[in-house]
XYZ file of C-alpha atoms in Angstrom:
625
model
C 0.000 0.000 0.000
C 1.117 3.868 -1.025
C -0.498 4.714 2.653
C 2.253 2.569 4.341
C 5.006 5.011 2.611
C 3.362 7.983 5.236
C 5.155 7.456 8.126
C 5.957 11.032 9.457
C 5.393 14.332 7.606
C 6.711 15.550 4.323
C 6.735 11.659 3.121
C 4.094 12.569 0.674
C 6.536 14.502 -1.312
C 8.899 11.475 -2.270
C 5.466 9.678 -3.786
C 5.441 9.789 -7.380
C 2.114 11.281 -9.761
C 0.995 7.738 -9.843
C 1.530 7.017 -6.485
C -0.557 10.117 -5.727
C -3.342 9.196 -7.299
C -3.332 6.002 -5.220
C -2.486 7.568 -1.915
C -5.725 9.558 -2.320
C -8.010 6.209 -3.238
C -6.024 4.719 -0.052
C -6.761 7.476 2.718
C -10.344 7.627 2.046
C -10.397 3.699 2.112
C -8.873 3.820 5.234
C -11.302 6.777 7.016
C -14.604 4.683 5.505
C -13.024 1.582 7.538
C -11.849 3.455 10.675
C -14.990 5.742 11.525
C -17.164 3.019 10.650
C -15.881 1.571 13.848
C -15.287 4.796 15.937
C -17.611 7.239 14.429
C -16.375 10.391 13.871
C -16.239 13.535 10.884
C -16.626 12.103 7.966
C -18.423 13.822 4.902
C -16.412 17.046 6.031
C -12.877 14.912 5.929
C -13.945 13.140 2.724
C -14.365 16.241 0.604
C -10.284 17.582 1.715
C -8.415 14.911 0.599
C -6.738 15.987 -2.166
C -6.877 19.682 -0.601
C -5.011 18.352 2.138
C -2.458 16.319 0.004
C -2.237 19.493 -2.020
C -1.279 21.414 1.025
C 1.471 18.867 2.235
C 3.242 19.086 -0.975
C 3.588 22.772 -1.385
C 4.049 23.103 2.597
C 6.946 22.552 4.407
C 6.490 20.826 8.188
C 6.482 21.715 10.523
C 8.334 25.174 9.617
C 4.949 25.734 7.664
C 1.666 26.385 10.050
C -1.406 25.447 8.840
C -4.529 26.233 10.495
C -7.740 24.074 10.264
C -11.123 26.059 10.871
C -12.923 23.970 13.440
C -10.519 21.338 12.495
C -13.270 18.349 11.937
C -11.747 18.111 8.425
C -8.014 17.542 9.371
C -8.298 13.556 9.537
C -6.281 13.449 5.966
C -3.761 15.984 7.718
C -3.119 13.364 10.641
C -2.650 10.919 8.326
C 0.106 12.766 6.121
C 1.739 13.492 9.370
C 2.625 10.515 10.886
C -0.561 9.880 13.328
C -2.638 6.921 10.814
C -2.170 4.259 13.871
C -3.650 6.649 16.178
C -7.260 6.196 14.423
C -7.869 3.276 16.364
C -8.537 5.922 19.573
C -9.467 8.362 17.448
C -11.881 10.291 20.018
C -11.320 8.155 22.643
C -10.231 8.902 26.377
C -6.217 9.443 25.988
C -6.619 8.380 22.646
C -5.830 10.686 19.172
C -8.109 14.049 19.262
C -10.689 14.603 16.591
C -9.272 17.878 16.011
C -6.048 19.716 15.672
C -4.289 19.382 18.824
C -0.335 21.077 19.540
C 0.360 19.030 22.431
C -0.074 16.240 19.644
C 2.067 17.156 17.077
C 4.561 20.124 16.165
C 1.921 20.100 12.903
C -0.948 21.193 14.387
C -0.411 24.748 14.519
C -3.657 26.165 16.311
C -6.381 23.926 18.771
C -9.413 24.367 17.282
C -12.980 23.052 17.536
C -15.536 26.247 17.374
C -15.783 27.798 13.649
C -14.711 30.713 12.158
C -12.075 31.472 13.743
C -9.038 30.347 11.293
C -8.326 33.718 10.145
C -7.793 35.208 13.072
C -5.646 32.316 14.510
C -3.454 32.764 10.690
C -2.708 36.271 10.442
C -1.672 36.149 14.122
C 0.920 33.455 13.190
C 1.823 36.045 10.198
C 2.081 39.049 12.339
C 4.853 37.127 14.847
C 6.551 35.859 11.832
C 6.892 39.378 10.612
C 8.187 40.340 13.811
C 10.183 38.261 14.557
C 11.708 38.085 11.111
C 11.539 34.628 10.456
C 10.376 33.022 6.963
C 7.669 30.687 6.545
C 4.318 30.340 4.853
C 0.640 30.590 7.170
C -2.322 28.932 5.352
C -5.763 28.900 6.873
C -8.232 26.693 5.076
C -12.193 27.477 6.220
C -15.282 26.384 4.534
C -18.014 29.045 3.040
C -20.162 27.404 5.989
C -17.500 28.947 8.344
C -17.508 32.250 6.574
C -21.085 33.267 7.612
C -19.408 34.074 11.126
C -18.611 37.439 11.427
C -15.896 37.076 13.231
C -14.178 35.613 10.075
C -15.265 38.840 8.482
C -13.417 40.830 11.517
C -10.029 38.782 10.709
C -10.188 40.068 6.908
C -11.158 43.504 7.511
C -7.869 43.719 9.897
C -5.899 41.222 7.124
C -5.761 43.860 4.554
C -3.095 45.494 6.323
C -0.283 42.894 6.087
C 2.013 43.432 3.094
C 3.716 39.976 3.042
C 2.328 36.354 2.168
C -0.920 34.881 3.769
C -3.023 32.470 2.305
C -6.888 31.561 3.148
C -8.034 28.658 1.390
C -11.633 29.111 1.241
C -12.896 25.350 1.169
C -16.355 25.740 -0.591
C -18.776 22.464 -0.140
C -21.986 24.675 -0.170
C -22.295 23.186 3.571
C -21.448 23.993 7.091
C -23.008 21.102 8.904
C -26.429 21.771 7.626
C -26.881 23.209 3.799
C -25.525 26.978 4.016
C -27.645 29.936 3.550
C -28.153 33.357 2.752
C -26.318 36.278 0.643
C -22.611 34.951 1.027
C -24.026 31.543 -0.007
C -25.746 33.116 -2.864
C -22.815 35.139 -4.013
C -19.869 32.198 -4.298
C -22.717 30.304 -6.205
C -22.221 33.052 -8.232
C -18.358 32.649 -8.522
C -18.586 28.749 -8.392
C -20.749 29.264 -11.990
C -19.526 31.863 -13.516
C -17.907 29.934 -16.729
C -17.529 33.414 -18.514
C -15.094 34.439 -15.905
C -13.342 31.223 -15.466
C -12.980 31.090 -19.464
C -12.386 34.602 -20.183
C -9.817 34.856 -17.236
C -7.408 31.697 -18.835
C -8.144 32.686 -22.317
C -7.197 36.101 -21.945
C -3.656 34.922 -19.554
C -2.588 32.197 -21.925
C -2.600 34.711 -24.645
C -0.952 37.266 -23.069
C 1.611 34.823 -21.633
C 2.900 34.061 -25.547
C 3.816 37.554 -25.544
C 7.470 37.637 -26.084
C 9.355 39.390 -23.739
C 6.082 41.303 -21.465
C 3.641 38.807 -21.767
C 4.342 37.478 -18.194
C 5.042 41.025 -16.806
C 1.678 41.461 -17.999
C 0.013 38.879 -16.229
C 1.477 39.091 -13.439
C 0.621 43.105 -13.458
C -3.122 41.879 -14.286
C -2.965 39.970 -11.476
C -1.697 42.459 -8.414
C -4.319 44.795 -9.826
C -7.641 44.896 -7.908
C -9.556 46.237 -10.572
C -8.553 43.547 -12.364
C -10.565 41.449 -15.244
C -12.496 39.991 -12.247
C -13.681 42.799 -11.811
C -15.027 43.694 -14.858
C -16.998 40.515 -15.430
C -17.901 39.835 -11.731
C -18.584 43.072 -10.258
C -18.152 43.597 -6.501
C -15.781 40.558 -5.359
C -16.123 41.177 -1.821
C -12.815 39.647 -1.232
C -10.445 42.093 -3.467
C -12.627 44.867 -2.282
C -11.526 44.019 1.410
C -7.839 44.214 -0.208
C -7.603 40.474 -0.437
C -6.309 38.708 -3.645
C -9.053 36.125 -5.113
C -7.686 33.729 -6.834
C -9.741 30.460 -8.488
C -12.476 28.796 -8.610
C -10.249 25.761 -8.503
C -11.299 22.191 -8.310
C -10.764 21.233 -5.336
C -10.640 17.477 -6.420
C -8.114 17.598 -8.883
C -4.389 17.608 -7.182
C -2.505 19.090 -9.769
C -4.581 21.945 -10.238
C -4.508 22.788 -6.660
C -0.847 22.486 -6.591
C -0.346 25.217 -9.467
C -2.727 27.634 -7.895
C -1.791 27.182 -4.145
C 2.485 27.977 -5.475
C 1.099 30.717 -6.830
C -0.136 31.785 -4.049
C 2.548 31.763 -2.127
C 4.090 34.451 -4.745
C 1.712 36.912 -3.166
C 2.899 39.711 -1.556
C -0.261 40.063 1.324
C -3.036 38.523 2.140
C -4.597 36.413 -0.621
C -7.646 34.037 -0.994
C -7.469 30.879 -2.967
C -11.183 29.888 -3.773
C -11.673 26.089 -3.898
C -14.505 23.956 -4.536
C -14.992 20.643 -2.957
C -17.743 18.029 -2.652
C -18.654 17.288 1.074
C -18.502 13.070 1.055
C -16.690 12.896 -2.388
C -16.271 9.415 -2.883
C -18.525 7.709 -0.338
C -22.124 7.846 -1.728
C -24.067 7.574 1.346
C -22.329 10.283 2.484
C -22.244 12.372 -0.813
C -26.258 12.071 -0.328
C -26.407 12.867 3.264
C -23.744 14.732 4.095
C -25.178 16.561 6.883
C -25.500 12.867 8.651
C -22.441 11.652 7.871
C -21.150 15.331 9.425
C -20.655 13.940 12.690
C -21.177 10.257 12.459
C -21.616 7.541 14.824
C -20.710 3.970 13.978
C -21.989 2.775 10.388
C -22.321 0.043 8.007
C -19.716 0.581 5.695
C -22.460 -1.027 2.326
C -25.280 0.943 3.713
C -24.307 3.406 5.422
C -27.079 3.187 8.300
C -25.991 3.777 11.714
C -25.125 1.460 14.246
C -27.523 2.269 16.932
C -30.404 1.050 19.472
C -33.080 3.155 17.858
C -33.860 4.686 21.486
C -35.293 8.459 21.214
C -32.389 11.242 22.641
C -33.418 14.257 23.812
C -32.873 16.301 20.872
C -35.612 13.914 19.302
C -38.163 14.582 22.160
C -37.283 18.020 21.765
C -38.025 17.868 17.645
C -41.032 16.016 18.755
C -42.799 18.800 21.236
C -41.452 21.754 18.461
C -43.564 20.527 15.596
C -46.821 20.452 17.978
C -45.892 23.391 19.378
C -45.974 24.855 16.344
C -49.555 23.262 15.788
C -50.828 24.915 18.636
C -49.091 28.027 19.155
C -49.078 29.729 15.859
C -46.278 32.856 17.879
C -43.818 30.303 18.534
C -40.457 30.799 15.951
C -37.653 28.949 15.723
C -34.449 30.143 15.283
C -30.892 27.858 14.490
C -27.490 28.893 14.141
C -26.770 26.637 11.077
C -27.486 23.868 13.156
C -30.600 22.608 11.888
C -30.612 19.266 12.070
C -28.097 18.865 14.787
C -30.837 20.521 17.407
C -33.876 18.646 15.932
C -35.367 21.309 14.106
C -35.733 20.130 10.780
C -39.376 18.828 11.184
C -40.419 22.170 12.412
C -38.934 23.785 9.414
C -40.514 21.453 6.888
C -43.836 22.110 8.679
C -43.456 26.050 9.307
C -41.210 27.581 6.596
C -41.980 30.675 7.198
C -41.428 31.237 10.936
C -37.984 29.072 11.017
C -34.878 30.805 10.764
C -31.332 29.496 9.905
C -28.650 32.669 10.544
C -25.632 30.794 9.774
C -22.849 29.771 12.124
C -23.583 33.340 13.625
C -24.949 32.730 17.216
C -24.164 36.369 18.245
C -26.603 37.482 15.977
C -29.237 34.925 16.084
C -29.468 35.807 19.664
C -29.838 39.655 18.999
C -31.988 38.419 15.925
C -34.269 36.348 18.083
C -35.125 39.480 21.093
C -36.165 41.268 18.459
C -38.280 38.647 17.346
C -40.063 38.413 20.788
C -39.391 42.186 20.484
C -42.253 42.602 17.644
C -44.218 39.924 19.826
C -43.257 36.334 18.375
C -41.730 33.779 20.705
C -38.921 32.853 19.651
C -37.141 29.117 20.459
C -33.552 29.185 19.922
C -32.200 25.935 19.698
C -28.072 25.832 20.669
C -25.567 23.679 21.582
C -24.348 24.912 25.207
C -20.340 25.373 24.024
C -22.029 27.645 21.297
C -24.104 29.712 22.894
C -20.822 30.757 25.142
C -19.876 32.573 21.569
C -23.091 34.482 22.465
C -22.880 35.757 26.363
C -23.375 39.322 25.659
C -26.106 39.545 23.331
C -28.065 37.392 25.894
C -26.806 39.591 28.352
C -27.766 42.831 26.633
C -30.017 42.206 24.482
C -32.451 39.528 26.105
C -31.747 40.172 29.836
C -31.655 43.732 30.264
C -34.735 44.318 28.431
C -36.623 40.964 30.148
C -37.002 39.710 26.440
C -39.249 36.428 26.056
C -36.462 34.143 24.567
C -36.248 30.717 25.038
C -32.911 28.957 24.785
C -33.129 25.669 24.151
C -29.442 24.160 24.914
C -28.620 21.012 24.001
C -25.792 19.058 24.198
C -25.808 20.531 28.404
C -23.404 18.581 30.535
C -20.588 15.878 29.477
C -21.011 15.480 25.826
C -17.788 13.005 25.180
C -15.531 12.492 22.417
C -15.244 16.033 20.873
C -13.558 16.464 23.647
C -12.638 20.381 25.788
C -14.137 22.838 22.782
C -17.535 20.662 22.932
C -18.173 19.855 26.419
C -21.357 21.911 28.109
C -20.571 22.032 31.226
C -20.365 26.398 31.700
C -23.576 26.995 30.951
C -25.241 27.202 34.011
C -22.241 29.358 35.455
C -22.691 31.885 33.095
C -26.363 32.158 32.636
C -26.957 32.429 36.061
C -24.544 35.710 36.640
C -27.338 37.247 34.102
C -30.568 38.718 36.302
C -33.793 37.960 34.838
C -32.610 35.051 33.764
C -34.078 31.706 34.677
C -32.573 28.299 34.502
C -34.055 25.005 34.430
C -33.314 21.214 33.250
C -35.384 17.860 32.601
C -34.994 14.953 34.947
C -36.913 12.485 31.927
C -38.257 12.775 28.453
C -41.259 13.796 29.671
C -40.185 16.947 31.851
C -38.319 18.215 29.185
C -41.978 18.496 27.048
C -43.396 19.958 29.989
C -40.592 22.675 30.467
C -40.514 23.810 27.242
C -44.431 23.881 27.151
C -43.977 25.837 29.711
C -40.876 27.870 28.714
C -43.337 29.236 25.453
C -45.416 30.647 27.743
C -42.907 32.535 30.793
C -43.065 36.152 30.479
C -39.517 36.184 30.469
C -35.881 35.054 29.095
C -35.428 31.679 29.769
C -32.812 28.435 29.405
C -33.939 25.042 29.102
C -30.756 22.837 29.262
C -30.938 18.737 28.548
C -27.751 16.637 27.772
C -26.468 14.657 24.882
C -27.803 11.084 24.267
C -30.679 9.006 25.214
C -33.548 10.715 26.835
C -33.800 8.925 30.577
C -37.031 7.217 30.852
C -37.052 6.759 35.025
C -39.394 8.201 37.407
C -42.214 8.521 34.981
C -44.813 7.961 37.548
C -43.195 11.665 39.217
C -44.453 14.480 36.843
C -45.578 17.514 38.953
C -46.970 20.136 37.173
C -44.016 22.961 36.622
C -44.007 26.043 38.980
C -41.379 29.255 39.064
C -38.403 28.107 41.248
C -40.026 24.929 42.642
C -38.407 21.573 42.830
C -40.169 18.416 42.987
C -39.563 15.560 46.225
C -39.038 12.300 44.780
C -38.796 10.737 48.353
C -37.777 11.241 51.503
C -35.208 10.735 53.628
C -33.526 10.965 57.314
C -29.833 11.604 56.536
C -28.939 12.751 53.698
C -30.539 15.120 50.886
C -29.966 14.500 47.180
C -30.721 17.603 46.182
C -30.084 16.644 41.694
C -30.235 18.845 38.800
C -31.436 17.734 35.627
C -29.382 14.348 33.795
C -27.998 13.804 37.390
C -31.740 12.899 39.208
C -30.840 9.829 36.815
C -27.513 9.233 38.955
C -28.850 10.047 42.227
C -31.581 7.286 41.721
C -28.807 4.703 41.714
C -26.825 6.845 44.799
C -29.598 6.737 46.940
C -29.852 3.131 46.189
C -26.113 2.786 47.358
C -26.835 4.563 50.434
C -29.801 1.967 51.322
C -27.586 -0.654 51.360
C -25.377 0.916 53.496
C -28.069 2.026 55.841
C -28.031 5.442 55.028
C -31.602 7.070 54.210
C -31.013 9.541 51.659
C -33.621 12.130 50.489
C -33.866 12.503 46.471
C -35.667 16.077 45.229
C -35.491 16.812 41.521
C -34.325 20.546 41.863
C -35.759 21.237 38.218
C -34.688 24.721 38.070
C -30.849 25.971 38.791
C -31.862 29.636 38.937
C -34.132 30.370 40.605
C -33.470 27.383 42.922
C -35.884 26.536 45.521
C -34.966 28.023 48.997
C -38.208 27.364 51.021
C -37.935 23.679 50.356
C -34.320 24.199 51.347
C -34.925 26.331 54.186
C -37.298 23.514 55.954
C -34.632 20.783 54.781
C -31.663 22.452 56.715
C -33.839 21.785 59.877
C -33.879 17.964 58.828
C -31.062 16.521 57.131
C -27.167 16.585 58.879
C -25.650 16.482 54.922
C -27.443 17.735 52.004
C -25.100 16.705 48.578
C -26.011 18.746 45.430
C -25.166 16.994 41.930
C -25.152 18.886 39.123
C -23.275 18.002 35.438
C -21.912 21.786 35.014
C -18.491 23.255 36.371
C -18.705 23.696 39.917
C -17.532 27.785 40.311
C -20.504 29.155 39.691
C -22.728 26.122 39.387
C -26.054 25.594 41.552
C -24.162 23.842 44.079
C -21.992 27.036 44.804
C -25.653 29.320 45.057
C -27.259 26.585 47.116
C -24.302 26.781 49.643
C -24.176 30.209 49.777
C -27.685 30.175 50.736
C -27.201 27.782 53.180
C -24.345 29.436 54.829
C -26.373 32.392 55.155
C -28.874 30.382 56.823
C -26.261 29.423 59.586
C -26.848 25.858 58.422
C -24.700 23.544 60.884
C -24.609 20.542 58.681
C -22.385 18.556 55.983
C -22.539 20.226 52.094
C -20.795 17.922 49.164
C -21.044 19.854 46.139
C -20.944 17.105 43.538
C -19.775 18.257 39.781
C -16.952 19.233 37.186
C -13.880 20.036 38.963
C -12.514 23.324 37.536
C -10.788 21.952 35.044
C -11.066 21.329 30.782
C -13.253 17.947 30.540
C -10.800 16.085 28.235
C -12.745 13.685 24.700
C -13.998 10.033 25.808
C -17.461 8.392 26.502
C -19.812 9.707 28.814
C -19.483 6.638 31.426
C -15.476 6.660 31.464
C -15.616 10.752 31.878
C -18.046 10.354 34.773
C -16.026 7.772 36.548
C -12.766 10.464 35.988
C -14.555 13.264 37.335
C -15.486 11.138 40.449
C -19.829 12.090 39.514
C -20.636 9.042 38.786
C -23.417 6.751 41.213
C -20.472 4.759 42.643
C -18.166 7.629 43.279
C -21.014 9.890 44.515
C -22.035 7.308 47.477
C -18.738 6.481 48.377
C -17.902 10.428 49.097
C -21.527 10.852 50.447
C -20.512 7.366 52.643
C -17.276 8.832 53.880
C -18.488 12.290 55.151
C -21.717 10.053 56.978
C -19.334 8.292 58.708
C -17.450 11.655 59.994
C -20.622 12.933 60.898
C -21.881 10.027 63.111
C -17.812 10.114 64.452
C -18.551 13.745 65.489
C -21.755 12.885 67.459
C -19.638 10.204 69.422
């Protein structure tokens, strides 16, 4: 096998043109094998593998940096650097990262793992090479998806001031995770079709370039020009009016092609864009047809392509569930998604209500802004995020919701431990910086069915308000227990003498199983589903200080800041004389791995939980000795 030759980076460039092609048949061979067995990105890493070899045979590494947007398409880019026996971990705890990681490799240049932010990242590299006078090339490759974030737009606006070489590949699929939209996606449609200004461009250079003498001085004068022929058939390139060089369309399938235009690149003198179009999937049909499935997969069948999974409904499907008859039934409900469509289980709505869903783009500092107005002009508005994104978006809920007591509902999934993606993915702030906001209010699903009842009643609270449920299958337990929802009220699940479980949302699932722990031991624990982390309920806690020696919050979120933190401030205010055990993330980055494994790390898991609860019992009953 050609893939064997790869053993550390720059191999690629000893490979003959033959060899090349095969290398490229080889490495998507290999990533159909692999993440049919660990899951993983692979429509996005599919559609960059030429790109990728491309970029290793122009680049130098690791003198070179290159700098992956996101960095769910750098599998290829692993591969060419040495890491191809690491894909048997790939995304598992201690094993390889999904993403671009330094402490990995001197080739990975930049972490990454949130879009739109490659630009940025790049011509920072180029400003400290500048300054530090040292010589070598910065290439950051981001996908049109990517480019409806403004903050790519910030990065461009400031890039037009650099006089020597920096290179943004713009890797155009037509997709982010879900199909793109809106006037960027409109206009490179416009570029990606244009076959007057593809033809007229190489028909006018090859005939200047058999001018004897000036034909090349020519060209290359054409080229530095802004005003250029571009310009003239394809009025208002938004690129070369920001002062960056456009140069393509270029397929982005065809190696050779990419080699030519990428060297010339690297001629420019500033910033310069190098427009290439790719097919998300290319060469795996399943995922050439669904390539917003096959985005983030989880194990497949490689003939098929249908998932390997127990068919069980997750949250996000109860959640797509109680949308569409929401929108049935209340005809001022909107939904709004920051290119994430399918991902937060809003494609049904959409098919069924058109005109009151909204995709923005990866651009969740606007959709938030976008959404108060909404409830602004008197529509409810549902905005469905994943919790590490809505970070992206703290002020706007801050300003824009909060301070004006907006009705917005957030609907955050992927809350809590979310697993192999690993530190840029994990949702476990959210309740920490929500709850600094005032008029905000917090709450979180014990079961399936309390998450339809809190968002029922989310639609209807005359305020801004979070709804936060984790990754995975929705937890069926405790069905028999469904109060009806009131402001800052928790629900008792049972009583107790000792201890109080006092759980938050995906951990009432955990303290079920503690409490059973503690029975055996002969410890009679309380369980109350706290159902909302802001406001919390102190009049239940008030009469339980007088009762219980330890009460033990659990809650999957960091713990500075958390509800465990507000609950024992309250407490201590109370003069409370009794035991607290704060259970949740230590303050610390969550590193990738499954949900169980991470649990038992992070010491919140049933068995760790009782075993803590067990120890500080035993201290307690050692004190009243």
């Amino acid at each position: 096998m050609v893939l064997d030759k790869i053993q550390q980076w720059n191999d690629i460039k000893k490979l003959t043109p033959e060899e090349l092609q095969t290398l490229r048949r080889e490495i998507r061979r290999f990533l159909i094998e692999k993440l049919s067995v660990t899951g993983g990105h692979l429509a996005s890493n599919l559609g960059v593998v030429e790109l990728t070899m491309a970029l290793h045979l122009v680049c130098d590494f690791p003198q070179d940096k290159l700098i992956w947007d996101v960095g769910h398409q750098s599998y290829t880019h692993k591969i060419l650097t040495g890491r191809k026996d690491g894909f048997d971990t790939l995304r598992t705890y201690g094993g390889m990262s999904g993403f671009p990681k330094r402490a990995e490799s001197p080739c990975d240049s930049f972490d990454t793992g949130h879009s739109s932010t490659s630009i940025s990242a790049g011509l920072g590299y180029a400003w400290a090479r500048e300054l530090s006078g040292e010589d070598y090339h910065v290439i950051s490759v981001i996908g049109d998806g990517a480019l409806t974030g403004g903050m790519a737009y910030e990065a461009m606006n400031n890039a037009s001031r650099l006089k020597k070489n920096f290179i943004i590949v713009l890797n155009d699929n037509n997709m982010s995770i879900s199909e793109n939209v809106g006037g960027l996606s409109r206009a490179l449609s416009k570029l990606r079709t244009s076959d007057n200004y593809t033809g007229l461009k190489e028909g006018v250079t090859q005939s200047l370039e058999r001018i004897p003498v000036y034909g090349q001085r020519i060209v290359d004068n054409i080229r530095k020009t802004k005003s250029g022929i571009k310009q003239l058939v394809i009025p208002g390139m938004i690129f070369e009016d920001m002062g960056i060089m456009y140069l393509g369309p270029v397929d982005g399938h065809d190696i050779g092609a990419l080699v030519r235009v990428l060297r010339e690149a690297m001629q420019v003198q500033g910033p310069v864009l190098v427009h290439v179009m790719t097919k998300k999937g290319y060469g795996y049909p399943p995922a050439e047809r669904h390539p917003a499935r096959f985005h983030g997969t989880a194990p497949f069948e490689i003939k098929s392509g249908l998932p390997v999974k127990n068919g069980k409904p997750t949250y996000t499907d109860i959640f797509s569930t109680v949308m569409r008859k929401m929108g049935d039934r209340e005809e001022k409900v909107v939904a709004v998604t920051a290119a994430m469509e399918t991902g937060t289980g809003l494609k049904r709505f959409h098919n069924m209500f058109p005109e009151r869903f909204f995709d923005v783009g990866i651009a969740e500092e606007h959709a938030v802004t976008f959404a108060a107005a909404l409830a602004a002009g008197g529509r409810r508005p549902v905005v469905a995020v994943y919790s590490s994104f809505l970070q992206r978006a703290y002020d706007q809920v801050l300003h824009d919701v909060c301070i004006q007591k907006l009705p917005v509902v957030f609907s955050i999934d992927r809350a809590g431990l979310v697993g192999s993606d690993g530190e840029t993915h994990q949702g476990v702030f959210d309740i920490s910086y929500l709850s600094t906001i005032p008029n905000m209010t917090i709450m979180a699903p014990k079961n399936k069915w309390e998450l339809s009842d809190m968002l029922k009643f989310a639609v209807h609270f005359d305020g801004p308000i979070a709804m936060r449920y984790p990754k995975g299958e929705a937890w069926t337990g405790l069905e028999e227990y469904r109060d009806s929802i009131s402001l800052g009220r928790c629900e008792v699940i049972a009583e107790g003498k000792d201890v109080l479980l006092f759980a938050l949302g995906s951990m009432v699932a955990e303290a079920v199983e503690v409490r059973k722990i503690l029975k055996e031991q002969g410890i009679s624990a309380g369980l109350v589903n706290a159902r909302f982390a802001k406001p919390f309920d102190m009049e239940y806690l008030k009469a339980a200080a007088d009762r219980y020696g330890c009460i033990v919050t659990l809650e999957e979120n960091v713990e500075i800041g958390g509800l465990g933190e507000q609950v024992t401030g309250y407490l201590s205010d109370l003069g409370y004389g009794g035991k607290i055990l704060r259970i949740a993330i230590p303050d610390a980055f969550v590193p990738q791995g499954s949900i169980d494994i991470l649990k038992r790390k992070l010491g919140i898991d049933a068995e760790s939980i009782a075993g803590r609860i067990a120890g500080i019992w035993q201290d307690i009953q050692g004190d009243r000795v």
